[in-house]
Coordinates of C-alpha atoms in Angstrom, one line a residue:
M8 CA 8.4 38.4 -55.7
F9 CA 10.5 41.5 -56.3
E10 CA 10.9 42.6 -59.9
L11 CA 12.5 45.7 -61.5
R12 CA 11.3 45.8 -65.3
D13 CA 12.6 47.8 -68.3
I14 CA 14.6 50.0 -66.2
T15 CA 16.7 53.0 -68.0
K16 CA 19.2 55.2 -66.3
R17 CA 21.5 57.8 -67.7
Y18 CA 24.6 59.7 -66.3
G19 CA 24.9 62.5 -68.7
N20 CA 26.0 60.7 -72.0
V21 CA 26.8 57.5 -70.1
V22 CA 24.0 54.9 -70.6
A23 CA 24.1 52.7 -67.2
L24 CA 21.0 50.7 -67.7
N25 CA 19.1 50.3 -71.1
G26 CA 15.8 48.4 -70.4
A27 CA 17.3 46.1 -67.8
S28 CA 15.1 43.7 -65.7
V29 CA 15.7 41.5 -62.7
R30 CA 13.5 39.6 -60.3
V31 CA 14.1 37.5 -57.3
F32 CA 11.5 35.1 -55.7
P33 CA 10.8 34.3 -52.1
G34 CA 13.2 31.7 -50.7
E35 CA 15.5 32.0 -53.5
I36 CA 19.2 33.2 -53.8
R37 CA 19.8 34.7 -57.2
A38 CA 23.1 36.0 -58.7
L39 CA 23.2 39.2 -60.6
L40 CA 26.2 38.9 -62.9
G41 CA 27.8 41.1 -65.3
A42 CA 31.3 42.6 -66.3
N43 CA 32.3 45.8 -64.7
G44 CA 30.2 48.7 -65.8
S45 CA 27.3 46.5 -66.8
G46 CA 24.8 48.3 -64.5
K47 CA 24.6 45.8 -61.5
S48 CA 25.4 48.2 -58.9
T49 CA 23.1 50.8 -60.3
I50 CA 20.1 48.5 -60.5
V51 CA 21.0 47.5 -56.9
K52 CA 20.8 51.3 -55.9
I53 CA 17.6 51.6 -57.6
M54 CA 16.1 48.8 -55.7
G55 CA 17.5 50.2 -52.5
G56 CA 16.2 53.6 -53.1
T57 CA 19.4 55.6 -53.1
V58 CA 19.2 56.1 -57.1
K59 CA 16.1 57.1 -59.2
A60 CA 15.6 55.3 -62.3
D61 CA 14.7 57.5 -65.6
G62 CA 12.2 54.8 -66.7
G63 CA 10.7 51.5 -66.0
Q64 CA 8.6 49.7 -63.3
C65 CA 9.2 48.3 -59.9
L66 CA 6.8 45.6 -59.0
L67 CA 6.1 43.8 -55.6
D68 CA 4.1 40.6 -56.0
G69 CA 3.0 41.8 -59.3
K70 CA 1.9 45.3 -58.1
A71 CA 3.6 48.5 -59.2
V72 CA 5.0 50.5 -56.5
G73 CA 7.4 53.6 -56.2
I74 CA 10.8 53.3 -54.4
H75 CA 12.1 56.9 -54.4
S76 CA 14.0 56.7 -51.2
I77 CA 15.6 54.6 -48.8
F78 CA 12.5 55.0 -46.5
D79 CA 10.3 53.7 -49.3
A80 CA 12.6 50.6 -49.7
K81 CA 12.5 49.8 -45.9
R82 CA 8.8 50.3 -46.0
Y83 CA 8.5 47.4 -48.5
G84 CA 11.0 45.4 -46.6
V85 CA 14.1 45.9 -48.9
A86 CA 17.6 46.0 -47.1
V87 CA 21.0 46.5 -49.0
A88 CA 24.6 45.7 -47.9
Y89 CA 26.6 47.8 -50.3
Q90 CA 30.3 47.3 -51.4
E91 CA 31.0 50.9 -50.8
L92 CA 30.2 50.7 -47.2
S93 CA 27.4 52.7 -45.6
L94 CA 29.0 52.8 -42.4
H95 CA 30.1 55.8 -40.1
P96 CA 33.7 55.2 -39.0
Q97 CA 33.4 57.4 -36.0
M98 CA 30.4 55.5 -34.6
S99 CA 30.3 52.1 -32.8
V100 CA 29.5 49.0 -34.3
L101 CA 26.1 48.9 -32.5
D102 CA 25.1 52.4 -33.4
N103 CA 26.0 51.6 -37.1
I104 CA 23.9 48.6 -37.3
M105 CA 20.9 50.2 -35.4
L106 CA 21.1 53.7 -36.9
G107 CA 17.4 54.5 -38.1
Q108 CA 15.9 51.1 -36.8
E109 CA 16.4 51.6 -33.1
L110 CA 14.6 49.5 -30.5
T111 CA 12.3 51.7 -28.1
K112 CA 10.5 51.3 -25.0
R113 CA 7.8 53.7 -23.4
F114 CA 7.8 57.1 -24.5
G115 CA 10.1 56.5 -27.3
L116 CA 13.3 56.2 -25.4
I117 CA 15.9 53.8 -26.9
D118 CA 16.2 50.5 -25.1
K119 CA 19.8 50.2 -24.8
K120 CA 19.7 46.8 -23.3
Q121 CA 17.7 45.2 -25.9
Q122 CA 19.6 46.7 -28.7
K123 CA 23.0 45.3 -27.2
K124 CA 21.3 42.1 -27.0
Y125 CA 20.0 42.1 -30.5
V126 CA 23.3 43.2 -32.0
L127 CA 25.3 40.4 -30.0
T128 CA 22.8 38.0 -31.7
L129 CA 23.3 39.3 -35.1
L130 CA 27.3 39.4 -34.6
E131 CA 27.2 35.7 -33.2
R132 CA 25.2 34.6 -36.3
L133 CA 28.0 36.1 -38.5
N134 CA 30.6 34.7 -36.3
L135 CA 31.9 38.2 -35.7
K136 CA 33.7 38.3 -32.3
R137 CA 33.8 42.1 -31.7
D138 CA 32.4 44.3 -28.8
P139 CA 29.4 46.2 -30.0
G140 CA 30.9 49.3 -28.5
E141 CA 34.0 49.2 -30.6
L142 CA 34.3 52.0 -33.2
V143 CA 34.0 50.7 -36.7
R144 CA 37.3 52.6 -37.7
D145 CA 39.2 50.2 -35.4
I146 CA 38.0 47.0 -37.0
S147 CA 39.3 45.4 -40.2
Q148 CA 38.0 45.9 -43.8
S149 CA 36.5 42.6 -43.8
E150 CA 34.8 42.9 -40.5
Q151 CA 33.3 46.1 -41.6
S152 CA 31.8 44.2 -44.5
L153 CA 30.2 41.8 -42.2
V154 CA 28.9 44.9 -39.9
E155 CA 27.6 46.1 -43.1
V156 CA 25.5 42.9 -43.7
A157 CA 24.5 42.9 -40.0
K158 CA 23.1 46.3 -40.5
A159 CA 21.0 44.9 -43.4
L160 CA 19.7 41.9 -41.5
A161 CA 18.7 44.0 -38.4
S162 CA 15.7 45.3 -40.3
R163 CA 14.6 41.6 -40.8
P164 CA 14.1 42.2 -44.5
K165 CA 11.9 40.4 -47.1
F166 CA 14.1 41.2 -49.7
L167 CA 18.0 41.2 -49.1
L168 CA 20.4 42.5 -51.5
L169 CA 24.3 42.1 -51.2
D170 CA 26.3 44.2 -53.5
E171 CA 30.0 42.5 -53.6
V172 CA 30.1 42.1 -49.7
T173 CA 32.2 39.1 -50.0
A174 CA 34.8 40.9 -52.1
S175 CA 36.8 41.5 -48.9
L176 CA 36.0 38.5 -47.0
H177 CA 38.2 35.8 -46.2
Y178 CA 37.5 31.8 -46.3
N179 CA 36.1 31.6 -42.9
E180 CA 34.1 34.7 -43.1
V181 CA 32.6 33.8 -46.4
E182 CA 31.5 30.3 -44.8
S183 CA 29.8 32.2 -41.9
L184 CA 28.0 34.5 -44.4
F185 CA 26.7 31.7 -46.5
R186 CA 25.4 29.7 -43.4
V187 CA 23.5 32.7 -42.5
L188 CA 22.2 33.2 -46.1
R189 CA 21.0 29.8 -46.2
E190 CA 19.2 30.2 -43.0
E191 CA 17.4 33.4 -44.4
K192 CA 16.4 31.5 -47.7
Q193 CA 14.7 28.8 -45.4
A194 CA 12.8 31.6 -43.8
G195 CA 11.6 32.6 -47.2
T196 CA 13.6 35.7 -47.7
S197 CA 14.4 36.9 -51.2
I198 CA 18.2 37.3 -51.8
L199 CA 20.0 38.9 -54.6
I200 CA 23.8 38.6 -54.6
V201 CA 26.1 40.7 -56.9
T202 CA 29.5 39.0 -56.9
H203 CA 32.3 38.5 -59.1
R204 CA 33.7 35.3 -57.3
M205 CA 32.2 32.8 -59.7
D206 CA 33.1 29.6 -57.5
E207 CA 30.7 31.4 -54.8
V208 CA 28.0 31.9 -57.3
F209 CA 27.8 28.1 -58.0
R210 CA 28.0 27.4 -54.6
I211 CA 25.2 29.4 -53.0
C212 CA 23.0 30.6 -55.7
D213 CA 20.0 29.0 -57.4
T214 CA 19.6 31.1 -60.2
A215 CA 21.3 34.0 -62.1
T216 CA 20.3 37.0 -64.1
I217 CA 23.2 38.4 -66.4
F218 CA 23.6 41.9 -67.5
R219 CA 25.7 43.2 -70.4
N220 CA 26.1 46.8 -71.4
G221 CA 23.0 47.8 -69.3
E222 CA 20.7 45.3 -70.7
T223 CA 19.5 41.8 -69.4
V224 CA 20.9 39.3 -71.8
M225 CA 20.3 35.9 -69.8
E226 CA 18.4 34.6 -66.7
G227 CA 17.9 31.1 -65.6
E228 CA 18.8 28.0 -63.3
L229 CA 22.5 27.7 -62.4
S230 CA 22.2 24.2 -62.5
S231 CA 21.9 24.4 -66.3
M232 CA 24.8 26.8 -66.9
S233 CA 28.5 26.1 -66.9
L234 CA 31.2 28.7 -66.0
D235 CA 31.9 29.3 -69.9
D236 CA 28.2 29.8 -70.5
V237 CA 28.2 32.6 -67.8
V238 CA 31.2 34.1 -69.3
L239 CA 29.9 34.1 -72.7
H240 CA 26.7 35.9 -71.9
M241 CA 28.7 38.4 -69.8
T242 CA 31.3 39.6 -72.1
G243 CA 29.9 38.2 -75.5
T244 CA 33.1 36.2 -76.2
P245 CA 34.3 32.9 -74.4
I246 CA 37.3 32.7 -72.1
T247 CA 40.3 32.1 -74.4
A248 CA 42.9 29.6 -73.9
A249 CA 45.4 32.1 -73.1
V250 CA 43.5 33.2 -70.0
R251 CA 42.6 29.7 -69.0
Q252 CA 46.1 28.4 -68.3
S253 CA 47.4 28.3 -64.6
A254 CA 50.9 29.1 -63.3
G255 CA 53.2 26.0 -63.8
A256 CA 52.0 23.8 -61.0
G257 CA 54.4 21.0 -61.3
E258 CA 57.9 22.6 -61.2
S259 CA 59.7 24.1 -58.3
P260 CA 60.1 27.7 -58.5
R261 CA 63.5 27.6 -56.9
A262 CA 65.0 26.7 -60.1
Q263 CA 63.4 29.6 -62.1
G264 CA 65.5 32.3 -61.3
E265 CA 67.9 33.9 -58.6
P266 CA 66.6 35.4 -55.5
L267 CA 65.4 38.9 -55.8
L268 CA 63.8 39.4 -52.2
Q269 CA 64.4 37.6 -49.1
T270 CA 63.1 38.0 -45.6
E271 CA 64.6 36.3 -42.5
H272 CA 62.7 36.2 -39.1
L273 CA 60.8 39.1 -39.7
K274 CA 59.0 40.3 -36.5
L275 CA 56.5 43.1 -36.0
Y276 CA 54.6 42.8 -32.6
P277 CA 51.9 41.6 -32.4
H278 CA 51.2 40.8 -35.9
L279 CA 54.2 39.1 -37.2
K280 CA 56.2 36.6 -35.2
D281 CA 58.6 34.8 -37.4
I282 CA 58.4 35.2 -41.3
S283 CA 61.0 34.0 -43.7
T284 CA 60.2 34.2 -47.2
T285 CA 62.1 34.1 -50.7
V286 CA 60.9 35.7 -54.1
N287 CA 62.9 34.7 -57.0
K288 CA 62.9 36.7 -60.3
G289 CA 60.3 35.4 -62.6
E290 CA 58.2 34.2 -59.8
I291 CA 54.5 34.8 -58.5
V292 CA 54.6 34.1 -54.8
G293 CA 51.1 33.9 -53.2
I294 CA 50.5 34.8 -49.5
G295 CA 47.4 33.1 -48.1
G296 CA 45.7 32.8 -44.8
L297 CA 42.5 33.6 -43.0
E298 CA 41.8 37.5 -42.2
G299 CA 44.2 39.0 -39.7
Q300 CA 47.1 36.4 -39.8
G301 CA 49.7 39.1 -40.5
Q302 CA 49.6 39.1 -44.4
G303 CA 48.6 43.0 -44.6
E304 CA 51.7 43.8 -42.2
Y305 CA 54.0 41.6 -44.0
I306 CA 53.4 43.3 -47.5
R307 CA 53.5 46.7 -45.8
S308 CA 56.8 46.1 -44.1
I309 CA 58.4 45.2 -47.5
Y310 CA 57.0 48.3 -48.9
G311 CA 58.2 50.5 -46.2
V312 CA 54.9 51.6 -44.6
L313 CA 55.6 49.6 -41.4
R314 CA 59.1 49.2 -39.9
P315 CA 59.8 45.5 -38.4
D316 CA 60.9 45.3 -34.9
S317 CA 63.5 42.7 -36.0
G318 CA 64.6 40.4 -38.9
T319 CA 66.1 41.3 -42.3
I320 CA 65.0 42.1 -45.7
Q321 CA 67.4 41.5 -48.7
F322 CA 66.9 42.9 -52.0
Q323 CA 69.1 41.5 -54.9
G324 CA 71.4 40.3 -52.3
K325 CA 71.8 43.5 -50.3
P326 CA 70.4 44.4 -47.0
L327 CA 67.3 46.7 -47.3
R328 CA 65.9 48.8 -44.6
L329 CA 63.4 51.3 -46.1
K330 CA 62.4 54.4 -44.3
S331 CA 59.3 55.5 -46.7
T332 CA 57.3 54.3 -49.5
S333 CA 59.1 56.7 -51.7
G334 CA 62.2 55.0 -51.0
A335 CA 60.5 51.7 -52.0
A336 CA 59.3 53.2 -55.3
R337 CA 62.8 54.5 -56.2
C338 CA 64.3 51.0 -55.3
G339 CA 61.7 49.7 -58.1
F340 CA 59.1 48.4 -55.9
S341 CA 55.4 49.0 -56.8
Y342 CA 52.3 48.5 -54.4
V343 CA 48.7 47.8 -55.6
S344 CA 46.1 47.8 -52.8
G345 CA 42.5 46.2 -53.2
D346 CA 41.2 49.0 -50.9
R347 CA 40.7 51.4 -53.6
K348 CA 38.7 53.9 -51.5
K349 CA 41.4 54.4 -49.0
E350 CA 44.6 53.5 -50.6
S351 CA 44.6 53.1 -54.3
V352 CA 42.4 55.7 -56.0
F353 CA 42.4 59.5 -55.9
S354 CA 38.7 59.8 -56.6
I355 CA 38.6 63.5 -57.1
R356 CA 41.8 63.6 -59.6
T357 CA 41.6 62.8 -63.0
I358 CA 41.9 59.3 -64.5
Q359 CA 45.3 60.7 -66.2
E360 CA 46.6 61.9 -62.9
N361 CA 45.8 58.7 -61.2
L362 CA 47.6 56.6 -63.9
Y363 CA 50.7 58.8 -64.0
A364 CA 51.1 59.1 -60.1
G365 CA 53.2 56.0 -60.0
K366 CA 55.5 57.2 -62.6
I367 CA 56.0 60.4 -60.8
A368 CA 56.8 58.6 -57.7
Q369 CA 59.7 56.9 -59.3
G370 CA 61.1 60.2 -60.5
G371 CA 61.3 62.1 -57.3
V372 CA 59.8 65.3 -56.3
W373 CA 61.6 67.7 -58.6
G374 CA 61.1 65.6 -61.8
W375 CA 59.7 67.6 -64.8
V376 CA 56.2 66.3 -66.2
S377 CA 55.3 66.7 -69.8
A378 CA 51.7 67.1 -70.2
K379 CA 51.9 65.2 -73.7
Q380 CA 54.1 62.4 -72.1
A381 CA 51.6 62.0 -69.3
K382 CA 48.6 61.8 -71.7
Q383 CA 50.3 59.3 -73.9
F384 CA 51.4 57.1 -70.8
A385 CA 47.7 57.2 -69.5
E386 CA 46.1 56.5 -73.1
S387 CA 48.5 53.6 -73.5
A388 CA 47.5 52.1 -70.1
V389 CA 43.8 52.7 -70.6
S390 CA 44.1 50.7 -74.0
E391 CA 46.2 47.9 -72.7
Y392 CA 44.3 47.0 -69.7
R393 CA 40.9 47.9 -71.2
I394 CA 39.8 50.4 -68.6
K395 CA 36.3 51.7 -69.6
I396 CA 36.4 55.5 -69.2
G397 CA 34.7 58.5 -70.7
A398 CA 37.8 60.8 -71.0
L399 CA 41.2 60.9 -69.4
S400 CA 40.0 64.2 -67.9
D401 CA 37.3 62.7 -66.0
P402 CA 37.6 62.1 -62.1
A403 CA 38.4 58.6 -61.3
S404 CA 35.3 58.6 -59.1
S405 CA 33.4 58.5 -62.5
L406 CA 34.5 54.9 -63.2
S407 CA 32.7 51.9 -61.9
G408 CA 34.3 49.9 -58.9
G409 CA 35.8 47.2 -61.0
N410 CA 37.3 49.8 -63.5
Q411 CA 38.7 51.9 -60.7
Q412 CA 40.5 48.7 -59.5
K413 CA 41.8 48.1 -63.0
L414 CA 43.0 51.6 -63.1
A415 CA 45.1 50.9 -59.7
V416 CA 46.5 47.6 -61.3
A417 CA 47.4 49.4 -64.4
R418 CA 49.4 52.2 -62.7
G419 CA 51.4 49.7 -60.7
I420 CA 52.2 47.4 -63.5
T421 CA 53.0 50.2 -66.1
T422 CA 55.9 51.6 -64.1
Q423 CA 57.9 48.3 -64.9
P424 CA 58.9 47.6 -61.4
A425 CA 61.3 45.0 -60.4
L426 CA 59.3 44.0 -57.5
L427 CA 55.3 44.0 -57.6
L428 CA 53.4 44.1 -54.4
L429 CA 49.6 43.2 -54.7
N430 CA 47.0 43.2 -51.7
D431 CA 43.9 41.6 -52.9
P432 CA 44.3 43.4 -56.4
T433 CA 41.2 41.9 -58.2
K434 CA 38.7 42.7 -55.5
G435 CA 35.5 43.7 -57.2
V436 CA 36.8 42.9 -60.7
D437 CA 34.8 40.8 -63.1
I438 CA 35.9 37.3 -64.1
H439 CA 37.0 38.3 -67.5
S440 CA 39.0 41.3 -66.4
R441 CA 40.3 39.1 -63.6
K442 CA 41.6 36.5 -66.1
E443 CA 43.2 39.4 -68.2
I444 CA 44.9 40.7 -65.2
H445 CA 46.3 37.2 -64.2
S446 CA 47.5 36.8 -67.9
I447 CA 49.3 40.1 -67.6
L448 CA 51.0 39.3 -64.3
R449 CA 52.1 36.1 -66.0
E450 CA 53.7 38.3 -68.7
C451 CA 55.4 40.4 -65.9
A452 CA 56.7 37.2 -64.5
E453 CA 58.2 35.9 -67.8
R454 CA 60.0 39.4 -68.1
G455 CA 61.8 38.6 -64.8
M456 CA 59.5 40.7 -62.4
G457 CA 59.1 39.3 -59.1
V458 CA 55.5 39.3 -57.8
I459 CA 54.0 38.9 -54.3
L460 CA 50.3 38.5 -54.2
V461 CA 48.2 38.6 -51.1
S462 CA 44.8 37.4 -51.9
S463 CA 41.5 36.5 -49.9
D464 CA 40.5 34.3 -52.9
N465 CA 41.8 30.8 -52.5
Q466 CA 41.2 30.1 -56.1
E467 CA 43.0 33.0 -57.4
L468 CA 45.9 32.0 -55.5
L469 CA 45.8 28.4 -56.9
D470 CA 45.2 29.6 -60.3
I471 CA 48.1 32.1 -60.7
C472 CA 50.9 31.4 -58.1
N473 CA 54.0 29.3 -58.4
R474 CA 54.2 28.9 -54.7
I475 CA 52.0 29.9 -51.8
Y476 CA 53.1 30.8 -48.5
V477 CA 50.3 30.3 -45.9
F478 CA 50.3 32.5 -42.7
Y479 CA 48.7 31.5 -39.4
E480 CA 49.0 33.6 -36.3
G481 CA 51.9 35.6 -37.7
N482 CA 54.1 32.7 -38.7
V483 CA 54.6 30.9 -42.2
V484 CA 53.0 27.6 -41.5
A485 CA 53.1 26.1 -45.1
D486 CA 55.1 26.6 -48.3
L487 CA 52.9 25.1 -51.1
Y488 CA 54.3 24.5 -54.5
G489 CA 54.2 21.6 -57.3
E490 CA 51.9 18.7 -56.6
E491 CA 51.3 20.1 -52.9
K492 CA 49.6 23.3 -54.1
T493 CA 45.8 22.0 -53.7
E494 CA 42.9 23.6 -52.4
E495 CA 42.8 20.9 -49.7
N496 CA 46.3 21.7 -48.4
L497 CA 45.7 25.4 -48.6
V498 CA 42.7 25.3 -46.5
K499 CA 44.1 22.7 -44.0
A500 CA 47.1 25.1 -43.5
M501 CA 44.8 28.1 -43.2
L502 CA 42.9 26.4 -40.4
G503 CA 45.8 25.4 -38.5
T504 CA 45.8 21.8 -39.6
A505 CA 49.1 20.0 -40.4
V506 CA 49.7 19.6 -44.0
G507 CA 52.6 17.1 -43.5
S508 CA 54.1 16.7 -46.9
E509 CA 57.5 17.2 -48.8
G510 CA 56.0 20.4 -50.6
G511 CA 54.7 22.0 -47.4
E512 CA 55.9 22.2 -43.8
A513 CA 54.0 20.3 -41.2
L514 CA 52.4 22.6 -38.6

């Protein structure tokens, strides 16, 4: 058994952990749950040796041990796959996986043949079809997350810790990971998973430990808990009826408003082959599909990041051909990415500057910025979207991962765009905050805003979207709404299986 008991950790005046405890047994998959900023990632870093606790005990099989570095953690059989990837983008997949745990032969020389064979086995287990010699920078974000897992598995750990690794994974990738985790569980590995995807928790985990405000408030068998129980312990309040409701599933959104954005036969080799979509005012349109089917290229083409090879885009009935993202912002478009590290958050800039950046983009380069106006704007956004901060002058990097994502979403919405483009916006956000964001998006749609939501979370698409376009190999293969907007039809379309219904196109 691996246990951290009565752990305390402070960062200046911020109390990250206040006597928190967590334990995981051999052959068990345990969920570590809690709202953003509750201390989950901090305690995982302490278990992995990258952060030192201020107080408390670490116990292995009941005996106190000291984990003061990653080398200590490895010596005791602890391996961690982090949400903020520990990979080197300029190095190959193989070198990243085997770094610090190289296989050697006589005289300490690296056994390249055995290493490649071993890495290929790990990649095959995770169903990751990549050449071990490829650079990490050249593979997708979700594939990088699987490489992070492979790196942790390479040490054959006794204790495997996964910190939000499924946040960027798509349906098929999650299934491959879960198969591996079940194999590891059968082999006696102790597994601790930090995730905000509640459906995954109940599918794969045996037990749960719940944190709130840096303290352990609950632990037990998941079979005796409901989703409402989990949320109540995480937040101290139940999910309200306001955030339970789903988007109107029974009506056709075609009648809800006039067309706002239309794409016709959009092509962008080799990612988009023939994409035709319509987004009406007051409509939330979801874009679903397995990883790498053209979803990201589609939304970036609309926002002016990429230029389509052919096809047309019409906005409010007029042809649109954007040359830049600044042009998109001036047209009334706003874009929110789920990749906060690369695309969403200016980590070294202040929280206030991050929030006001979208407003500046709408006003042009030479617009005058009032310090008072910027502060009021940021204070309002922090309050409305319940972002947990120290001070507006603190850098964005001081926020927890989930609160950084809420900051990015708040920046996109508070500019009051005509069209809101969201690319996996709730990745790494806790369930209560996610429901709040969904509620806000519905309010945006009710005010007439058009919303396009690309999501790797099928349940999110089903919960909030009026209609879902499913992408497969660069084509729209299903258009699901009303009674046809079901998980079964969504998964069938994602896997290239015919839906065959009035609400969705047959493949």
